[in-house]
PDB file of C-alpha atoms and ligand atoms in Angstrom:
ATOM      1  CA  MET A 412     -10.296 -15.929  -1.054  1.00 87.00           C
ATOM      2  CA  ILE A 413     -11.171 -15.117   2.550  1.00 94.00           C
ATOM      3  CA  TYR A 414      -9.367 -12.297   4.338  1.00 96.00           C
ATOM      4  CA  ASP A 415      -6.689 -13.710   6.662  1.00 97.00           C
ATOM      5  CA  ILE A 416      -6.794 -11.736   9.908  1.00 97.00           C
ATOM      6  CA  ASP A 417      -3.245 -12.873  10.702  1.00 97.00           C
ATOM      7  CA  ASN A 418      -1.603 -11.327   7.636  1.00 98.00           C
ATOM      8  CA  ILE A 419       1.359  -9.082   8.433  1.00 98.00           C
ATOM      9  CA  PHE A 420      -0.425  -5.795   7.728  1.00 98.00           C
ATOM     10  CA  ALA A 421      -3.353  -6.767   9.957  1.00 98.00           C
ATOM     11  CA  LYS A 422      -0.787  -7.332  12.705  1.00 98.00           C
ATOM     12  CA  ILE A 423       0.699  -3.892  12.046  1.00 98.00           C
ATOM     13  CA  LEU A 424      -2.782  -2.348  12.270  1.00 98.00           C
ATOM     14  CA  ARG A 425      -3.385  -4.084  15.602  1.00 98.00           C
ATOM     15  CA  GLY A 426      -0.003  -2.876  16.892  1.00 98.00           C
ATOM     16  CA  GLU A 427       1.285  -6.440  17.264  1.00 98.00           C
ATOM     17  CA  ILE A 428       4.327  -5.707  15.129  1.00 97.00           C
ATOM     18  CA  PRO A 429       5.949  -2.299  14.657  1.00 98.00           C
ATOM     19  CA  CYS A 430       6.061  -0.064  11.622  1.00 98.00           C
ATOM     20  CA  THR A 431       7.637   3.264  10.799  1.00 98.00           C
ATOM     21  CA  LYS A 432       4.564   5.405  10.344  1.00 98.00           C
ATOM     22  CA  VAL A 433       4.539   8.100   7.665  1.00 98.00           C
ATOM     23  CA  PHE A 434       0.891   9.212   7.828  1.00 98.00           C
ATOM     24  CA  GLU A 435      -2.409   8.098   9.316  1.00 98.00           C
ATOM     25  CA  ASN A 436      -6.034   9.192   9.088  1.00 98.00           C
ATOM     26  CA  ASP A 437      -9.302   7.577  10.214  1.00 98.00           C
ATOM     27  CA  HIS A 438      -9.324   4.901   7.510  1.00 98.00           C
ATOM     28  CA  ALA A 439      -5.758   4.549   6.221  1.00 98.00           C
ATOM     29  CA  LEU A 440      -2.214   4.043   7.458  1.00 98.00           C
ATOM     30  CA  ALA A 441       1.033   4.731   5.575  1.00 99.00           C
ATOM     31  CA  PHE A 442       4.362   3.277   6.667  1.00 99.00           C
ATOM     32  CA  GLU A 443       7.846   2.585   5.337  1.00 98.00           C
ATOM     33  CA  ASP A 444       8.315  -0.614   3.325  1.00 98.00           C
ATOM     34  CA  ILE A 445      10.666  -2.905   5.258  1.00 98.00           C
ATOM     35  CA  ASN A 446      12.578  -3.791   2.076  1.00 98.00           C
ATOM     36  CA  PRO A 447      12.628  -0.583   0.030  1.00 98.00           C
ATOM     37  CA  MET A 448      13.116  -0.887  -3.736  1.00 96.00           C
ATOM     38  CA  THR A 449      13.722   2.826  -4.173  1.00 97.00           C
ATOM     39  CA  PRO A 450      14.978   5.723  -1.990  1.00 98.00           C
ATOM     40  CA  VAL A 451      11.347   6.406  -1.085  1.00 98.00           C
ATOM     41  CA  HIS A 452       9.113   3.347  -0.687  1.00 98.00           C
ATOM     42  CA  VAL A 453       5.998   3.740   1.410  1.00 98.00           C
ATOM     43  CA  LEU A 454       3.000   1.429   1.695  1.00 98.00           C
ATOM     44  CA  VAL A 455      -0.499   2.824   2.114  1.00 98.00           C
ATOM     45  CA  ILE A 456      -3.131   0.456   3.505  1.00 98.00           C
ATOM     46  CA  PRO A 457      -6.797   0.809   4.383  1.00 98.00           C
ATOM     47  CA  LYS A 458      -7.629   0.053   8.013  1.00 98.00           C
ATOM     48  CA  GLY A 459     -10.506  -2.201   6.979  1.00 98.00           C
ATOM     49  CA  GLU A 460     -10.187  -5.846   6.036  1.00 98.00           C
ATOM     50  CA  TYR A 461      -9.722  -5.756   2.254  1.00 98.00           C
ATOM     51  CA  ILE A 462      -7.620  -8.228   0.284  1.00 97.00           C
ATOM     52  CA  SER A 463      -6.947  -6.223  -2.853  1.00 95.00           C
ATOM     53  CA  MET A 464      -7.983  -3.290  -5.002  1.00 94.00           C
ATOM     54  CA  VAL A 465     -10.993  -5.101  -6.441  1.00 93.00           C
ATOM     55  CA  ASP A 466     -12.253  -5.963  -2.997  1.00 93.00           C
ATOM     56  CA  PHE A 467     -11.601  -2.449  -1.703  1.00 97.00           C
ATOM     57  CA  SER A 468     -12.988  -0.505  -4.650  1.00 96.00           C
ATOM     58  CA  LEU A 469     -16.216  -2.530  -4.746  1.00 96.00           C
ATOM     59  CA  ALA A 470     -16.887  -3.042  -1.034  1.00 96.00           C
ATOM     60  CA  ALA A 471     -15.390  -0.086   0.860  1.00 98.00           C
ATOM     61  CA  SER A 472     -17.502   2.888   1.873  1.00 98.00           C
ATOM     62  CA  ASP A 473     -17.077   6.256   0.190  1.00 98.00           C
ATOM     63  CA  ILE A 474     -15.283   7.710   3.221  1.00 98.00           C
ATOM     64  CA  GLU A 475     -12.835   4.804   3.324  1.00 98.00           C
ATOM     65  CA  ILE A 476     -12.019   5.328  -0.351  1.00 98.00           C
ATOM     66  CA  VAL A 477     -11.657   9.072   0.111  1.00 98.00           C
ATOM     67  CA  ASP A 478      -9.394   8.740   3.154  1.00 98.00           C
ATOM     68  CA  PHE A 479      -7.277   6.093   1.440  1.00 98.00           C
ATOM     69  CA  ASN A 480      -6.727   8.251  -1.643  1.00 98.00           C
ATOM     70  CA  ARG A 481      -6.014  11.321   0.453  1.00 98.00           C
ATOM     71  CA  ALA A 482      -3.417   9.328   2.388  1.00 98.00           C
ATOM     72  CA  ILE A 483      -1.592   8.561  -0.866  1.00 98.00           C
ATOM     73  CA  GLY A 484      -1.523  12.271  -1.701  1.00 98.00           C
ATOM     74  CA  GLU A 485      -0.295  13.133   1.786  1.00 98.00           C
ATOM     75  CA  VAL A 486       2.547  10.622   1.470  1.00 98.00           C
ATOM     76  CA  ALA A 487       3.666  12.173  -1.834  1.00 98.00           C
ATOM     77  CA  LYS A 488       3.668  15.574  -0.151  1.00 98.00           C
ATOM     78  CA  ILE A 489       5.364  14.479   3.086  1.00 98.00           C
ATOM     79  CA  LYS A 490       8.086  12.631   1.163  1.00 98.00           C
ATOM     80  CA  GLY A 491       8.764  15.591  -1.159  1.00 98.00           C
ATOM     81  CA  LEU A 492       7.889  13.635  -4.299  1.00 98.00           C
ATOM     82  CA  ILE A 493       5.555  16.069  -5.986  1.00 96.00           C
ATOM     83  CA  GLN A 494       8.156  18.027  -7.975  1.00 96.00           C
ATOM     84  CA  THR A 495      10.322  15.092  -9.011  1.00 96.00           C
ATOM     85  CA  GLY A 496       7.548  12.570  -9.534  1.00 97.00           C
ATOM     86  CA  TYR A 497       6.773   9.132  -8.191  1.00 97.00           C
ATOM     87  CA  ARG A 498       4.845   5.970  -8.997  1.00 97.00           C
ATOM     88  CA  THR A 499       1.939   4.250  -7.290  1.00 98.00           C
ATOM     89  CA  LEU A 500       1.558   0.524  -7.735  1.00 97.00           C
ATOM     90  CA  ALA A 501      -0.789  -2.131  -6.392  1.00 97.00           C
ATOM     91  CA  ASN A 502      -0.238  -5.835  -6.900  1.00 96.00           C
ATOM     92  CA  HIS A 503      -3.302  -8.058  -7.172  1.00 95.00           C
ATOM     93  CA  GLY A 504      -3.075 -11.810  -7.235  1.00 92.00           C
ATOM     94  CA  ILE A 505      -0.739 -14.352  -8.790  1.00 93.00           C
ATOM     95  CA  HIS A 506       0.314 -12.611 -12.012  1.00 93.00           C
ATOM     96  CA  ALA A 507       1.224  -9.494 -10.063  1.00 94.00           C
ATOM     97  CA  ARG A 508       2.960 -11.606  -7.382  1.00 95.00           C
ATOM     98  CA  GLN A 509       1.019 -10.113  -4.500  1.00 96.00           C
ATOM     99  CA  ASP A 510       2.729 -11.243  -1.287  1.00 97.00           C
ATOM    100  CA  VAL A 511       0.613  -9.682   1.425  1.00 98.00           C
ATOM    101  CA  PHE A 512      -3.120 -10.184   1.121  1.00 97.00           C
ATOM    102  CA  HIS A 513      -4.206  -6.946   2.736  1.00 98.00           C
ATOM    103  CA  TYR A 514      -4.749  -4.281   0.072  1.00 98.00           C
ATOM    104  CA  HIS A 515      -1.815  -1.885  -0.224  1.00 98.00           C
ATOM    105  CA  VAL A 516      -0.510   0.718  -2.623  1.00 98.00           C
ATOM    106  CA  HIS A 517       3.229   1.134  -2.986  1.00 98.00           C
ATOM    107  CA  VAL A 518       4.382   4.759  -3.321  1.00 98.00           C
ATOM    108  CA  VAL A 519       7.861   4.680  -4.826  1.00 98.00           C
ATOM    109  CA  GLY A 520      10.181   7.482  -5.865  1.00 98.00           C
ATOM    110  CA  GLY A 521      13.344   9.382  -5.058  1.00 98.00           C
ATOM    111  CA  ARG A 522      15.066   8.443  -8.334  1.00 97.00           C
ATOM    112  CA  ASP A 523      14.317   7.869 -12.022  1.00 96.00           C
ATOM    113  CA  LEU A 524      12.080   4.796 -11.936  1.00 95.00           C
ATOM    114  CA  GLY A 525      12.672   3.642 -15.509  1.00 92.00           C
ATOM    115  CA  GLY A 526       9.998   2.104 -17.707  1.00 89.00           C
ATOM    116  CA  MET A 527       6.732   1.003 -16.224  1.00 82.00           C
ATOM    117  CA  ILE A 528       6.750  -2.775 -16.787  1.00 77.00           C
ATOM    118  CA  ASN A 529       9.397  -5.414 -17.464  1.00 70.00           C
ATOM    119  CA  LYS A 530       8.641  -6.482 -21.047  1.00 69.00           C
ATOM    120  CA  GLU A 531      11.136  -9.333 -21.134  1.00 66.00           C
ATOM    121  CA  ARG A 532       8.782 -12.089 -20.043  1.00 58.00           C
TER     122      ARG A 532
HETATM  123  P1  LIG B1827       3.332  -7.075  -2.452  1.00 70.91           P
HETATM  124  O1  LIG B1827       4.250  -7.972  -3.240  1.00 70.91           O
HETATM  125  O2  LIG B1827       2.727  -5.988  -3.321  1.00 70.91           O
HETATM  126  O3  LIG B1827       2.290  -7.860  -1.690  1.00 70.91           O
HETATM  127  O4  LIG B1827       4.254  -6.278  -1.442  1.00 70.91           O
HETATM  128  C1  LIG B1827       4.386  -6.570  -0.100  1.00 70.91           C
HETATM  129  C2  LIG B1827       5.357  -5.553   0.457  1.00 70.91           C
HETATM  130  O5  LIG B1827       5.281  -5.596   1.866  1.00 70.91           O
HETATM  131  C3  LIG B1827       6.826  -5.809   0.074  1.00 70.91           C
HETATM  132  O6  LIG B1827       7.334  -4.656  -0.592  1.00 70.91           O
HETATM  133  C4  LIG B1827       7.496  -6.032   1.431  1.00 70.91           C
HETATM  134  O7  LIG B1827       8.810  -5.511   1.496  1.00 70.91           O
HETATM  135  C5  LIG B1827       6.553  -5.320   2.385  1.00 70.91           C
HETATM  136  N1  LIG B1827       6.567  -5.784   3.758  1.00 70.91           N
HETATM  137  C6  LIG B1827       6.477  -7.064   4.208  1.00 70.91           C
HETATM  138  N2  LIG B1827       6.492  -7.110   5.546  1.00 70.91           N
HETATM  139  C7  LIG B1827       6.591  -5.824   5.969  1.00 70.91           C
HETATM  140  C8  LIG B1827       6.654  -5.205   7.251  1.00 70.91           C
HETATM  141  N3  LIG B1827       6.629  -5.916   8.384  1.00 70.91           N
HETATM  142  N4  LIG B1827       6.749  -3.859   7.306  1.00 70.91           N
HETATM  143  C9  LIG B1827       6.796  -3.126   6.175  1.00 70.91           C
HETATM  144  N5  LIG B1827       6.731  -3.651   4.943  1.00 70.91           N
HETATM  145  C10 LIG B1827       6.632  -4.982   4.827  1.00 70.91           C
END
C-alpha cells in the first residue's frame, strides 16, 4: 500500500481541517478523537508519512520513535490517566478494521474499559 497524502490525518497535519490538540512535539501530534468511545479518547500520530505500526517501527528514525512514544506518555499525564489506568491501541489493516491509513495510537480511558478483546467472533 502507498501512503495516501489526502488521508484525513494528513489534512489535519497540514492544517487543512481542524483538530482539538492535546499535545505536540517535533515529530508527533495528539488530538481528541472526533467520535470518542470512552470519556478520554485521544489519537497520537507521527508527523511523518507512515501508514501503520509496521511501517513506522521499521522505517522511522530513532528520534521520531522517541518523540512519538513520549507523546503517548504526555497524553496519559495531561489527561490524568496515570492513577486510574488507560489503554493504548493501534489498528493495522483489515482484521483490525483500520479506517485511517496514517499510523495512529488510540489512548482511551476515563472508565473501566472491560476485557481486552471481543471473543465472540
Ligand atoms: P481506526 O479505525 O483505528 O483507523 O480509527 C480511526 C479513528 O479516527 C476513529 O476513532 C475516528 O473516530 C477518528 N477520526 C476520524 N476522523 C477524525 C477527525 N477529523 N478528527 C479526529 N478523529 C477522527
